[in-house]
Short mmCIF file of C-alpha atoms in Angstrom, two decimals:
data_model
loop_
_atom_site.label_atom_id
_atom_site.label_comp_id
_atom_site.label_asym_id
_atom_site.label_seq_id
_atom_site.Cartn_x
_atom_site.Cartn_y
_atom_site.Cartn_z
CA UNK A 92 98.35 -7.98 -33.65
CA UNK A 93 95.61 -7.43 -30.59
CA UNK A 94 93.43 -5.52 -32.91
CA UNK A 95 93.04 -8.30 -35.43
CA UNK A 96 90.86 -11.40 -36.19
CA UNK A 97 94.12 -13.88 -36.02
CA UNK A 98 96.57 -13.70 -33.11
CA UNK A 99 99.87 -15.70 -33.16
CA UNK A 100 102.44 -16.80 -30.16
CA UNK A 101 106.21 -17.65 -30.42
CA UNK A 102 107.15 -21.55 -28.38
CA UNK A 103 110.37 -21.99 -29.11
CA UNK A 104 111.17 -25.54 -29.07
CA UNK A 105 114.16 -27.84 -29.66
CA UNK A 106 118.05 -26.89 -28.87
CA UNK A 107 118.17 -24.95 -32.37
CA UNK A 108 114.94 -22.64 -30.57
CA UNK A 109 113.15 -23.15 -33.56
CA UNK A 110 109.94 -20.37 -33.70
CA UNK A 111 107.29 -23.24 -33.41
CA UNK A 112 103.98 -20.93 -33.67
CA UNK A 113 100.63 -20.84 -32.48
CA UNK A 114 98.01 -19.59 -34.64
CA UNK A 115 94.45 -18.51 -33.08
CA UNK A 116 91.29 -17.05 -34.33
CA UNK A 117 89.82 -14.24 -31.59
CA UNK A 118 86.08 -15.13 -33.10
CA UNK A 119 85.73 -18.90 -32.10
CA UNK A 120 89.15 -19.19 -30.21
CA UNK A 121 89.90 -22.88 -32.65
CA UNK A 122 93.81 -22.70 -33.27
CA UNK A 123 96.62 -24.39 -35.24
CA UNK A 124 99.90 -25.52 -33.75
CA UNK A 125 102.63 -24.89 -36.96
CA UNK A 126 105.76 -26.71 -36.70
CA UNK A 127 106.20 -28.85 -33.57
CA UNK A 128 109.51 -29.55 -33.67
CA UNK A 129 109.37 -30.99 -29.97
CA UNK A 130 109.40 -29.73 -26.67
CA UNK A 131 105.40 -30.50 -26.64
CA UNK A 132 104.86 -30.18 -22.57
CA UNK A 133 105.65 -26.27 -23.73
CA UNK A 134 103.77 -25.97 -26.72
CA UNK A 135 100.56 -27.81 -24.40
CA UNK A 136 101.20 -25.19 -21.69
CA UNK A 137 101.10 -22.05 -24.21
CA UNK A 138 97.81 -23.46 -25.73
CA UNK A 139 96.41 -23.80 -22.25
CA UNK A 140 97.78 -20.50 -21.39
CA UNK A 141 96.03 -19.47 -24.43
CA UNK A 142 93.40 -20.36 -23.44
CA UNK A 143 92.59 -21.94 -26.75
CA UNK A 144 91.52 -25.40 -28.69
CA UNK A 145 93.75 -27.14 -31.01
CA UNK A 146 92.16 -28.00 -34.42
CA UNK A 147 95.20 -29.08 -36.58
CA UNK A 148 98.66 -28.61 -37.31
CA UNK A 149 100.30 -27.19 -40.05
CA UNK A 150 103.72 -27.83 -41.34
CA UNK A 151 105.66 -25.56 -43.65
CA UNK A 152 108.22 -28.17 -44.18
CA UNK A 153 110.01 -31.48 -42.91
CA UNK A 154 113.20 -30.59 -41.40
CA UNK A 155 113.64 -32.26 -37.58
CA UNK A 156 112.98 -28.94 -35.80
CA UNK A 157 109.73 -28.41 -37.38
CA UNK A 158 108.30 -31.38 -37.72
CA UNK A 159 109.77 -34.11 -35.71
CA UNK A 160 106.87 -34.01 -33.25
CA UNK A 161 103.89 -33.54 -35.49
CA UNK A 162 102.68 -37.50 -35.06
CA UNK A 163 102.68 -37.41 -31.68
CA UNK A 164 101.26 -34.41 -30.34
CA UNK A 165 98.58 -35.05 -33.39
CA UNK A 166 97.79 -38.09 -31.64
CA UNK A 167 97.56 -36.69 -28.62
CA UNK A 168 95.22 -33.95 -29.54
CA UNK A 169 93.53 -36.41 -31.70
CA UNK A 170 94.27 -33.62 -35.11
CA UNK A 171 94.91 -34.20 -38.85
CA UNK A 172 98.47 -32.47 -39.89
CA UNK A 173 98.18 -30.15 -43.05
CA UNK A 174 101.76 -30.20 -45.21
CA UNK A 175 103.64 -29.59 -45.96
CA UNK A 176 103.62 -30.20 -49.81
CA UNK A 177 104.26 -33.30 -51.18
CA UNK A 178 108.00 -32.91 -52.15
CA UNK A 179 109.22 -32.77 -48.95
CA UNK A 180 107.89 -36.48 -48.42
CA UNK A 181 112.12 -37.42 -48.23
CA UNK A 182 112.12 -35.17 -45.30
CA UNK A 183 109.36 -36.64 -43.15
CA UNK A 184 110.46 -40.34 -44.09
CA UNK A 185 113.68 -40.21 -42.58
CA UNK A 186 112.60 -38.05 -39.67
CA UNK A 187 114.04 -41.05 -37.34
CA UNK A 188 117.41 -41.21 -38.68
CA UNK A 189 117.74 -37.44 -38.79
CA UNK A 190 116.06 -36.83 -35.24
CA UNK A 191 119.38 -39.44 -33.77
CA UNK A 192 121.49 -37.67 -35.74
CA UNK A 193 120.61 -34.11 -34.16
CA UNK A 194 119.08 -35.46 -30.51
CA UNK A 195 116.00 -34.87 -31.87
CA UNK A 196 112.88 -37.09 -31.42
CA UNK A 197 111.62 -37.80 -34.95
CA UNK A 198 108.46 -39.62 -35.64
CA UNK A 199 108.18 -40.65 -39.40
CA UNK A 200 104.17 -40.18 -40.74
CA UNK A 201 102.45 -39.29 -43.27
CA UNK A 202 100.06 -35.97 -43.52
CA UNK A 203 96.56 -36.00 -43.67
CA UNK A 204 96.73 -33.70 -46.64
CA UNK A 205 99.33 -32.57 -48.04
CA UNK A 206 98.94 -29.05 -49.55
CA UNK A 207 99.78 -26.98 -52.90
CA UNK A 208 100.78 -23.84 -54.17
CA UNK A 209 96.99 -22.18 -54.46
CA UNK A 210 96.02 -24.18 -51.54
CA UNK A 211 93.69 -22.71 -48.48
CA UNK A 212 93.76 -23.82 -44.69
CA UNK A 213 91.06 -22.90 -42.45
CA UNK A 214 91.70 -22.03 -38.48
CA UNK A 215 88.20 -21.31 -37.14
CA UNK A 216 86.50 -18.49 -38.81
CA UNK A 217 90.00 -17.81 -41.08
CA UNK A 218 91.49 -18.71 -44.08
CA UNK A 219 94.95 -18.64 -44.31
CA UNK A 220 96.46 -18.96 -48.20
CA UNK A 221 99.01 -21.34 -49.15
CA UNK A 222 102.20 -20.56 -51.37
CA UNK A 223 104.38 -23.00 -52.50
CA UNK A 224 108.08 -21.73 -51.68
CA UNK A 225 110.75 -24.51 -52.60
CA UNK A 226 114.72 -23.75 -51.73
CA UNK A 227 115.40 -24.43 -47.77
CA UNK A 228 113.44 -27.50 -48.82
CA UNK A 229 111.73 -28.67 -52.41
CA UNK A 230 108.83 -29.16 -50.85
CA UNK A 231 108.46 -25.89 -48.42
CA UNK A 232 105.68 -23.45 -47.74
CA UNK A 233 104.37 -20.29 -46.14
CA UNK A 234 100.49 -19.14 -45.23
CA UNK A 235 99.02 -15.76 -45.58
CA UNK A 236 96.45 -14.18 -44.13
CA UNK A 237 95.56 -11.34 -45.97
CA UNK A 238 93.30 -9.52 -43.70
CA UNK A 239 95.83 -9.74 -41.15
CA UNK A 240 98.98 -8.39 -42.75
CA UNK A 241 100.43 -11.92 -41.67
CA UNK A 242 102.35 -14.70 -43.00
CA UNK A 243 104.04 -17.39 -41.31
CA UNK A 244 107.14 -18.22 -43.66
CA UNK A 245 108.96 -20.92 -41.56
CA UNK A 246 112.86 -20.84 -42.75
CA UNK A 247 112.74 -19.17 -46.20
CA UNK A 248 113.31 -16.29 -45.14
CA UNK A 249 114.60 -14.37 -41.11
CA UNK A 250 115.01 -11.33 -39.69
CA UNK A 251 118.25 -10.10 -41.60
CA UNK A 252 118.74 -13.59 -43.21
CA UNK A 253 116.94 -16.13 -45.59
CA UNK A 254 117.16 -19.97 -45.05
CA UNK A 255 120.02 -22.11 -45.64
CA UNK A 256 120.15 -24.09 -49.04
CA UNK A 257 123.39 -26.53 -48.21
CA UNK A 258 121.06 -29.65 -47.58
CA UNK A 259 120.25 -32.02 -49.84
CA UNK A 260 117.06 -30.57 -51.95
CA UNK A 261 118.42 -27.00 -51.06
CA UNK A 262 118.65 -24.56 -53.87
CA UNK A 263 119.62 -20.68 -53.32
CA UNK A 264 118.56 -19.69 -56.61
CA UNK A 265 115.18 -21.13 -56.04
CA UNK A 266 114.95 -19.77 -52.63
CA UNK A 267 115.44 -16.03 -54.16
CA UNK A 268 112.71 -16.43 -56.79
CA UNK A 269 110.19 -17.70 -54.15
CA UNK A 270 111.46 -14.60 -52.17
CA UNK A 271 110.79 -12.19 -54.93
CA UNK A 272 107.82 -13.71 -56.99
CA UNK A 273 105.94 -14.96 -53.53
CA UNK A 274 106.72 -13.17 -50.68
CA UNK A 275 107.36 -9.45 -51.96
CA UNK A 276 104.34 -9.56 -53.52
CA UNK A 277 102.19 -9.83 -50.37
CA UNK A 278 102.93 -6.42 -49.49
CA UNK A 279 105.73 -4.62 -47.55
CA UNK A 280 103.61 -4.19 -44.93
CA UNK A 281 103.22 -7.41 -43.91
CA UNK A 282 104.69 -8.59 -40.32
CA UNK A 283 106.30 -12.81 -40.77
CA UNK A 284 106.93 -15.17 -37.96
CA UNK A 285 109.76 -17.00 -39.06
CA UNK A 286 111.57 -20.29 -38.55
CA UNK A 287 113.99 -18.54 -36.05
CA UNK A 288 114.92 -15.60 -35.14
CA UNK A 289 112.75 -12.60 -34.41
CA UNK A 290 109.32 -11.17 -36.30
CA UNK A 291 110.08 -8.43 -38.78
CA UNK A 292 108.45 -7.11 -41.90
CA UNK A 293 109.08 -7.94 -45.47
CA UNK A 294 109.41 -3.69 -45.64
CA UNK A 295 111.69 -3.99 -43.15
CA UNK A 296 113.93 -7.04 -45.11
CA UNK A 297 113.83 -5.13 -48.47
CA UNK A 298 115.48 -2.48 -47.06
CA UNK A 299 118.21 -3.96 -44.94
CA UNK A 300 118.32 -8.21 -45.58
CA UNK A 301 121.80 -8.04 -46.94
CA UNK A 302 120.43 -11.24 -49.19
CA UNK A 303 117.16 -10.08 -51.15
CA UNK A 304 117.05 -6.14 -50.17
CA UNK A 305 116.31 -4.48 -53.34
CA UNK A 306 119.51 -2.84 -53.63
CA UNK A 307 121.31 -6.40 -52.98
CA UNK A 308 119.27 -7.93 -55.91
CA UNK A 309 120.04 -5.25 -58.18
CA UNK A 310 123.76 -4.83 -57.72
#
């Protein structure tokens, strides 16, 4: 993505190896931290290395490994938190409890802005579209930058897999519907960063993903 107005760097955090992502506008060098689940020193070091100024935190959903340290980071940087969808209030309200269970720091908070399907978020001069993609959690959202053919999809879709739906408020049928009706229309050429694992493209997943490939869904 070096020739686009958007750049992104993956910062693995927590023992669960969640892909916290630093996304920035190359014109303004303004940035957003997506899903700061933990390891704030590592995140701040990546921000310094990139030479960017963080102007907000974006959240795809409220699970502990994605949102556990969003509030402390927001307070340290004096920036707002945007997302997820309000249907994830359930998860944000139990971050401290989940943190104890997982051995990850979790700080309860309410975002400065809840996001809904059809909203947009800005990062410098960039405008990203917000899609509500329930299934993994009820309030999961993804972020899409059409000019860069880029999406940050959290735990909806992975390289070769899909998000788990066995946790409270998970719904497998709803997850598959979110992928087919919200992600696929964004275009096969779209490259995405998932919440865990390696980046991929929608074309690759439609050809090879055993859960949501065109062949699997037509069977």
